[in-house]
């Protein structure tokens, strides 16, 4: 901790990480909205006519992408939670240091 200059630089790094995680989460939610827009007009598979074995099912592909998106969101949220916990711990430690300066 110490003089405050390192504290400010460390806080800036922590905030950059938090902003990056929030940005990644925002991108994933926007991707989800795009996937929803793609599937909004889709109908059940039976309405597409006879299945063609060589071509992948576009509905299944979109559903798999939605699953992957949610898994990635879980990972980003976990990273964000860890970053926020680190920021809270850092602030708590700095509060203790500042209180020690006030009372000594």
Backbone as a chain_set.jsonl record, in Angstrom:
{"seq": "XXXXXXXXXXXXXXXXXXXXXXXXXXXXXXXXXXXXXXXXXXXXXXXXXXXXXXXXXXXXXXXXXXXXXXXXXXXXXXXXXXXXXXXXXXXXXXXXXXXXXXXX", "coords": {"N": [[0.858, -1.162, 0.0], [1.071, 1.951, 1.028], [2.369, 4.907, -0.32], [0.289, 5.953, -1.902], [0.466, 6.643, -4.616], [1.039, 4.241, -5.928], [-1.228, 2.934, -5.168], [-3.254, 4.316, -6.534], [-2.515, 3.727, -9.171], [-2.78, 0.96, -9.125], [-5.507, 0.746, -8.62], [-6.487, 1.82, -10.964], [-5.75, -0.152, -12.805], [-7.285, -2.292, -11.863], [-9.862, -1.252, -12.311], [-9.796, -1.011, -15.099], [-9.791, -3.701, -15.833], [-12.299, -4.476, -14.841], [-13.978, -2.859, -16.388], [-13.392, -3.943, -18.906], [-14.408, -6.532, -18.605], [-17.137, -5.997, -18.207], [-17.686, -4.865, -20.677], [-17.242, -7.105, -22.315], [-19.306, -8.741, -21.395], [-21.504, -7.197, -22.134], [-21.238, -7.324, -24.93], [-21.773, -10.03, -25.32], [-24.465, -10.176, -24.542], [-25.562, -8.553, -26.532], [-24.981, -10.139, -28.742], [-26.646, -12.279, -28.149], [-29.136, -11.048, -28.459], [-29.009, -10.581, -31.195], [-28.984, -13.206, -32.145], [-31.517, -13.968, -31.275], [-33.059, -12.331, -32.931], [-32.497, -13.465, -35.374], [-33.716, -15.948, -35.138], [-36.34, -15.268, -34.717], [-38.21, -15.265, -36.799], [-38.259, -17.904, -37.485], [-39.647, -21.126, -38.118], [-41.152, -24.235, -36.943], [-39.169, -27.237, -37.424], [-40.436, -29.054, -39.112], [-41.801, -27.513, -40.933], [-39.926, -26.789, -42.77], [-39.727, -28.559, -44.78], [-38.642, -31.631, -46.411], [-35.907, -33.204, -44.752], [-32.484, -32.545, -45.365], [-29.761, -34.465, -45.368], [-27.05, -33.67, -45.677], [-26.843, -30.966, -45.087], [-26.42, -28.814, -42.302], [-28.725, -28.298, -39.592], [-30.16, -25.19, -39.386], [-31.533, -24.12, -37.19], [-30.752, -25.701, -35.037], [-28.046, -25.055, -35.054], [-28.151, -22.328, -34.323], [-29.288, -22.615, -31.795], [-27.222, -24.04, -30.534], [-25.238, -22.105, -30.624], [-26.417, -20.249, -28.929], [-26.332, -21.668, -26.532], [-23.542, -21.877, -26.218], [-22.988, -19.165, -26.002], [-24.227, -18.546, -23.564], [-22.696, -20.103, -21.816], [-20.245, -18.842, -22.102], [-20.975, -16.341, -21.101], [-21.424, -17.042, -18.419], [-18.799, -17.602, -17.655], [-17.605, -15.068, -17.988], [-19.072, -13.578, -16.133], [-18.265, -14.864, -13.779], [-15.556, -14.158, -13.805], [-15.839, -11.387, -13.566], [-17.071, -11.229, -11.057], [-14.927, -12.131, -9.471], [-13.092, -10.085, -9.964], [-14.467, -7.899, -8.853], [-14.603, -8.738, -6.188], [-11.892, -8.679, -5.577], [-11.447, -5.924, -5.824], [-13.042, -4.992, -3.732], [-11.705, -6.16, -1.537], [-9.234, -4.895, -1.745], [-10.009, -2.211, -1.308], [-10.944, -2.446, 1.335], [-8.574, -3.098, 2.679], [-7.133, -0.763, 2.195], [-8.709, 1.066, 3.586], [-8.232, 0.256, 6.222], [-5.489, 0.857, 6.367], [-5.552, 3.654, 6.027], [-7.023, 4.374, 8.302], [-5.233, 3.65, 10.276], [-3.24, 5.54, 9.86], [-4.623, 7.848, 10.586], [-5.058, 7.492, 13.306], [-2.536, 7.235, 14.378]], "CA": [[0.0, 0.0, 0.0], [2.106, 2.959, 1.093], [2.296, 6.331, -0.6], [-0.913, 6.384, -2.603], [0.679, 6.633, -6.069], [0.866, 2.855, -6.349], [-2.621, 2.603, -4.921], [-4.037, 4.859, -7.645], [-2.186, 2.96, -10.374], [-3.392, -0.356, -8.947], [-6.957, 0.908, -8.765], [-6.752, 2.023, -12.389], [-5.64, -1.458, -13.454], [-8.47, -3.048, -11.454], [-11.027, -0.701, -13.008], [-9.696, -1.374, -16.519], [-10.228, -5.09, -15.933], [-13.749, -4.507, -14.621], [-14.603, -2.291, -17.596], [-13.239, -4.92, -20.0], [-15.348, -7.625, -18.355], [-18.486, -5.488, -18.462], [-17.781, -4.739, -22.126], [-17.399, -8.455, -22.868], [-20.651, -9.184, -21.048], [-22.409, -6.438, -22.984], [-21.14, -7.902, -26.274], [-22.462, -11.318, -25.321], [-25.903, -9.918, -24.53], [-25.916, -8.065, -27.862], [-24.967, -11.316, -29.612], [-27.872, -13.023, -27.836], [-30.239, -10.336, -29.101], [-28.884, -10.824, -32.625], [-29.434, -14.576, -32.369], [-32.976, -13.954, -31.123], [-33.629, -11.721, -34.126], [-32.356, -14.436, -36.454], [-34.674, -17.039, -34.946], [-37.701, -14.755, -34.493], [-39.099, -15.647, -37.884], [-38.143, -19.321, -37.839], [-40.792, -21.977, -37.808], [-40.711, -25.573, -36.583], [-38.379, -27.929, -38.444], [-41.337, -29.728, -40.057], [-42.216, -26.554, -41.95], [-38.843, -26.567, -43.713], [-39.792, -29.586, -45.818], [-37.843, -32.821, -46.101], [-34.56, -32.948, -44.249], [-31.356, -32.83, -46.246], [-28.741, -34.924, -44.432], [-25.746, -33.019, -45.829], [-26.869, -29.597, -44.576], [-26.73, -28.712, -40.873], [-29.991, -27.652, -39.243], [-29.84, -23.837, -38.923], [-32.121, -23.878, -35.868], [-29.864, -26.356, -34.07], [-26.833, -24.254, -35.012], [-28.432, -21.134, -33.523], [-29.45, -23.054, -30.401], [-25.892, -24.353, -30.003], [-24.563, -20.818, -30.417], [-27.007, -19.655, -27.726], [-25.762, -22.412, -25.399], [-22.146, -21.44, -26.091], [-23.036, -17.787, -25.524], [-24.536, -18.549, -22.123], [-21.522, -20.632, -21.116], [-19.253, -17.77, -22.092], [-21.458, -15.333, -20.151], [-21.134, -17.535, -17.068], [-17.361, -17.425, -17.414], [-17.334, -13.638, -17.835], [-19.652, -13.163, -14.849], [-17.375, -15.38, -12.733], [-14.356, -13.304, -13.813], [-16.251, -10.086, -13.04], [-17.245, -11.399, -9.601], [-13.592, -12.196, -8.871], [-12.516, -8.74, -10.035], [-15.154, -7.064, -7.869], [-14.16, -9.183, -4.863], [-10.53, -8.15, -5.397], [-11.573, -4.483, -5.605], [-13.554, -4.815, -2.365], [-10.633, -6.504, -0.601], [-8.245, -3.813, -1.836], [-10.567, -1.047, -0.615], [-10.967, -2.724, 2.779], [-7.189, -2.99, 3.159], [-6.773, 0.655, 2.168], [-9.413, 1.718, 4.699], [-7.461, -0.042, 7.439], [-4.243, 1.632, 6.321], [-5.875, 5.065, 6.265], [-7.407, 4.517, 9.704], [-4.008, 3.579, 11.074], [-2.582, 6.846, 9.711], [-5.393, 8.842, 11.323], [-4.951, 7.27, 14.747], [-1.138, 7.12, 14.835]], "C": [[0.907, 1.229, 0.0], [1.68, 4.341, 0.695], [1.064, 6.813, -1.352], [-0.749, 6.373, -4.105], [0.476, 5.226, -6.618], [-0.577, 2.413, -6.192], [-3.49, 3.087, -6.077], [-3.778, 4.085, -8.936], [-2.826, 1.575, -10.302], [-4.894, -0.296, -9.127], [-7.328, 1.099, -10.231], [-6.71, 0.698, -13.141], [-6.864, -2.31, -13.13], [-9.688, -2.557, -12.215], [-10.992, -1.005, -14.5], [-10.174, -2.803, -16.737], [-11.739, -5.218, -15.787], [-14.473, -3.965, -15.852], [-14.52, -3.267, -18.765], [-14.232, -6.07, -19.834], [-16.786, -7.195, -18.63], [-18.704, -5.332, -19.97], [-17.977, -6.09, -22.801], [-18.8, -8.979, -22.6], [-21.692, -8.478, -21.923], [-22.411, -7.004, -24.408], [-21.881, -9.232, -26.366], [-23.974, -11.152, -25.291], [-26.375, -9.379, -25.883], [-25.928, -9.218, -28.873], [-26.225, -12.149, -29.391], [-29.078, -12.366, -28.514], [-30.204, -10.552, -30.615], [-29.359, -12.229, -32.974], [-30.948, -14.689, -32.235], [-33.644, -13.373, -32.365], [-33.567, -12.677, -35.308], [-33.423, -15.509, -36.347], [-36.114, -16.565, -34.795], [-38.67, -15.196, -35.576], [-39.055, -17.12, -38.221], [-39.368, -20.09, -37.384], [-40.288, -23.35, -37.417], [-40.027, -26.282, -37.74], [-39.264, -28.603, -39.484], [-41.76, -28.794, -41.19], [-41.139, -26.302, -43.0], [-38.873, -27.573, -44.864], [-38.913, -30.761, -45.442], [-36.419, -32.442, -45.684], [-33.529, -33.333, -45.294], [-30.196, -33.21, -45.35], [-27.43, -34.158, -44.501], [-25.711, -31.626, -45.204], [-27.189, -29.583, -43.088], [-28.037, -27.956, -40.653], [-29.678, -26.249, -38.709], [-30.409, -23.53, -37.543], [-31.231, -24.482, -34.79], [-28.576, -25.565, -33.934], [-27.03, -23.011, -34.14], [-28.595, -21.513, -32.053], [-28.103, -23.392, -29.779], [-25.11, -23.069, -29.742], [-25.105, -20.121, -29.172], [-26.474, -20.349, -26.464], [-24.332, -21.952, -25.156], [-22.072, -20.016, -25.535], [-23.277, -17.745, -24.021], [-23.373, -19.103, -21.301], [-20.431, -19.568, -21.018], [-19.676, -16.656, -21.133], [-21.196, -15.765, -18.721], [-19.671, -17.333, -16.715], [-17.017, -15.948, -17.188], [-17.884, -13.128, -16.508], [-18.773, -13.647, -13.694], [-16.113, -14.523, -12.644], [-14.679, -11.941, -13.21], [-16.45, -10.158, -11.528], [-15.895, -11.43, -8.892], [-12.931, -10.819, -8.873], [-13.154, -7.81, -9.009], [-14.759, -7.445, -6.447], [-12.756, -8.661, -4.572], [-10.57, -6.652, -5.122], [-12.073, -4.195, -4.187], [-12.464, -5.096, -1.34], [-9.569, -5.407, -0.577], [-8.741, -2.576, -1.091], [-10.585, -1.245, 0.896], [-9.565, -2.592, 3.374], [-6.745, -1.528, 3.195], [-7.475, 1.44, 3.278], [-8.65, 1.494, 5.995], [-6.177, 0.763, 7.486], [-4.502, 3.103, 6.617], [-6.279, 5.303, 7.718], [-6.187, 4.479, 10.614], [-3.251, 4.903, 10.995], [-3.288, 7.904, 10.554], [-5.123, 8.703, 12.817], [-3.522, 7.087, 15.244], [-0.356, 8.326, 14.487]], "O": [[1.488, 1.506, -1.049], [0.754, 4.906, 1.276], [0.837, 8.021, -1.417], [-1.717, 6.119, -4.822], [-0.177, 5.039, -7.644], [-1.086, 1.619, -6.983], [-4.362, 2.357, -6.547], [-4.704, 3.817, -9.702], [-3.352, 1.076, -11.297], [-5.487, -1.195, -9.723], [-8.357, 0.602, -10.687], [-7.54, 0.452, -14.016], [-7.418, -2.971, -14.008], [-10.469, -3.366, -12.715], [-12.038, -1.232, -15.109], [-10.878, -3.087, -17.706], [-12.38, -5.974, -16.517], [-15.462, -4.543, -16.303], [-15.475, -3.402, -19.53], [-14.828, -6.526, -20.81], [-17.562, -7.949, -19.218], [-19.784, -5.633, -20.477], [-18.768, -6.219, -23.735], [-19.414, -9.591, -23.473], [-22.645, -9.102, -22.39], [-23.471, -7.145, -25.018], [-22.535, -9.522, -27.369], [-24.692, -11.908, -25.946], [-27.471, -9.714, -26.331], [-26.785, -9.264, -29.755], [-26.804, -12.667, -30.346], [-29.934, -13.051, -29.073], [-31.252, -10.691, -31.246], [-30.05, -12.428, -33.973], [-31.589, -15.419, -32.99], [-34.681, -13.871, -32.803], [-34.47, -12.702, -36.144], [-33.978, -15.935, -37.36], [-37.026, -17.391, -34.75], [-39.835, -15.471, -35.289], [-39.738, -17.558, -39.147], [-40.024, -19.743, -36.402], [-39.093, -23.615, -37.547], [-40.276, -25.965, -38.903], [-38.863, -28.708, -40.643], [-42.047, -29.255, -42.295], [-41.411, -25.665, -44.018], [-38.112, -27.438, -45.823], [-38.484, -30.881, -44.295], [-35.826, -31.494, -46.199], [-33.686, -34.321, -46.011], [-29.683, -32.355, -44.628], [-26.757, -34.007, -43.481], [-24.638, -31.155, -44.827], [-28.12, -30.258, -42.649], [-28.4, -27.081, -41.439], [-29.002, -26.121, -37.688], [-29.817, -22.749, -36.799], [-30.982, -23.859, -33.758], [-28.058, -25.413, -32.828], [-26.175, -22.683, -33.318], [-28.099, -20.815, -31.169], [-27.861, -23.065, -28.617], [-24.398, -22.967, -28.743], [-24.352, -19.477, -28.441], [-26.201, -19.697, -25.457], [-23.952, -21.67, -24.019], [-21.214, -19.701, -24.711], [-22.616, -17.003, -23.295], [-23.102, -18.614, -20.205], [-19.783, -19.417, -19.982], [-18.837, -16.089, -20.432], [-20.79, -14.951, -17.892], [-19.347, -16.937, -15.595], [-16.231, -15.62, -16.3], [-17.233, -12.333, -15.831], [-18.563, -12.91, -12.73], [-15.653, -14.198, -11.549], [-13.891, -11.399, -12.435], [-16.044, -9.25, -10.803], [-15.734, -10.824, -7.833], [-12.287, -10.433, -7.897], [-12.459, -7.022, -8.368], [-14.597, -6.574, -5.593], [-12.464, -8.248, -3.449], [-9.817, -6.155, -4.284], [-11.594, -3.275, -3.525], [-12.315, -4.347, -0.375], [-9.067, -5.041, 0.486], [-7.99, -1.962, -0.333], [-10.278, -0.323, 1.65], [-9.4, -2.031, 4.457], [-6.056, -1.109, 4.125], [-6.9, 2.37, 3.844], [-8.444, 2.426, 6.772], [-5.816, 1.294, 8.535], [-3.757, 3.729, 7.371], [-5.915, 6.324, 8.302], [-6.125, 5.201, 11.609], [-2.675, 5.335, 11.993], [-2.64, 8.754, 11.165], [-4.975, 9.707, 13.514], [-3.318, 6.81, 16.426], [0.834, 8.4, 14.794]]}, "num_chains": 1, "name": "protein.A"}
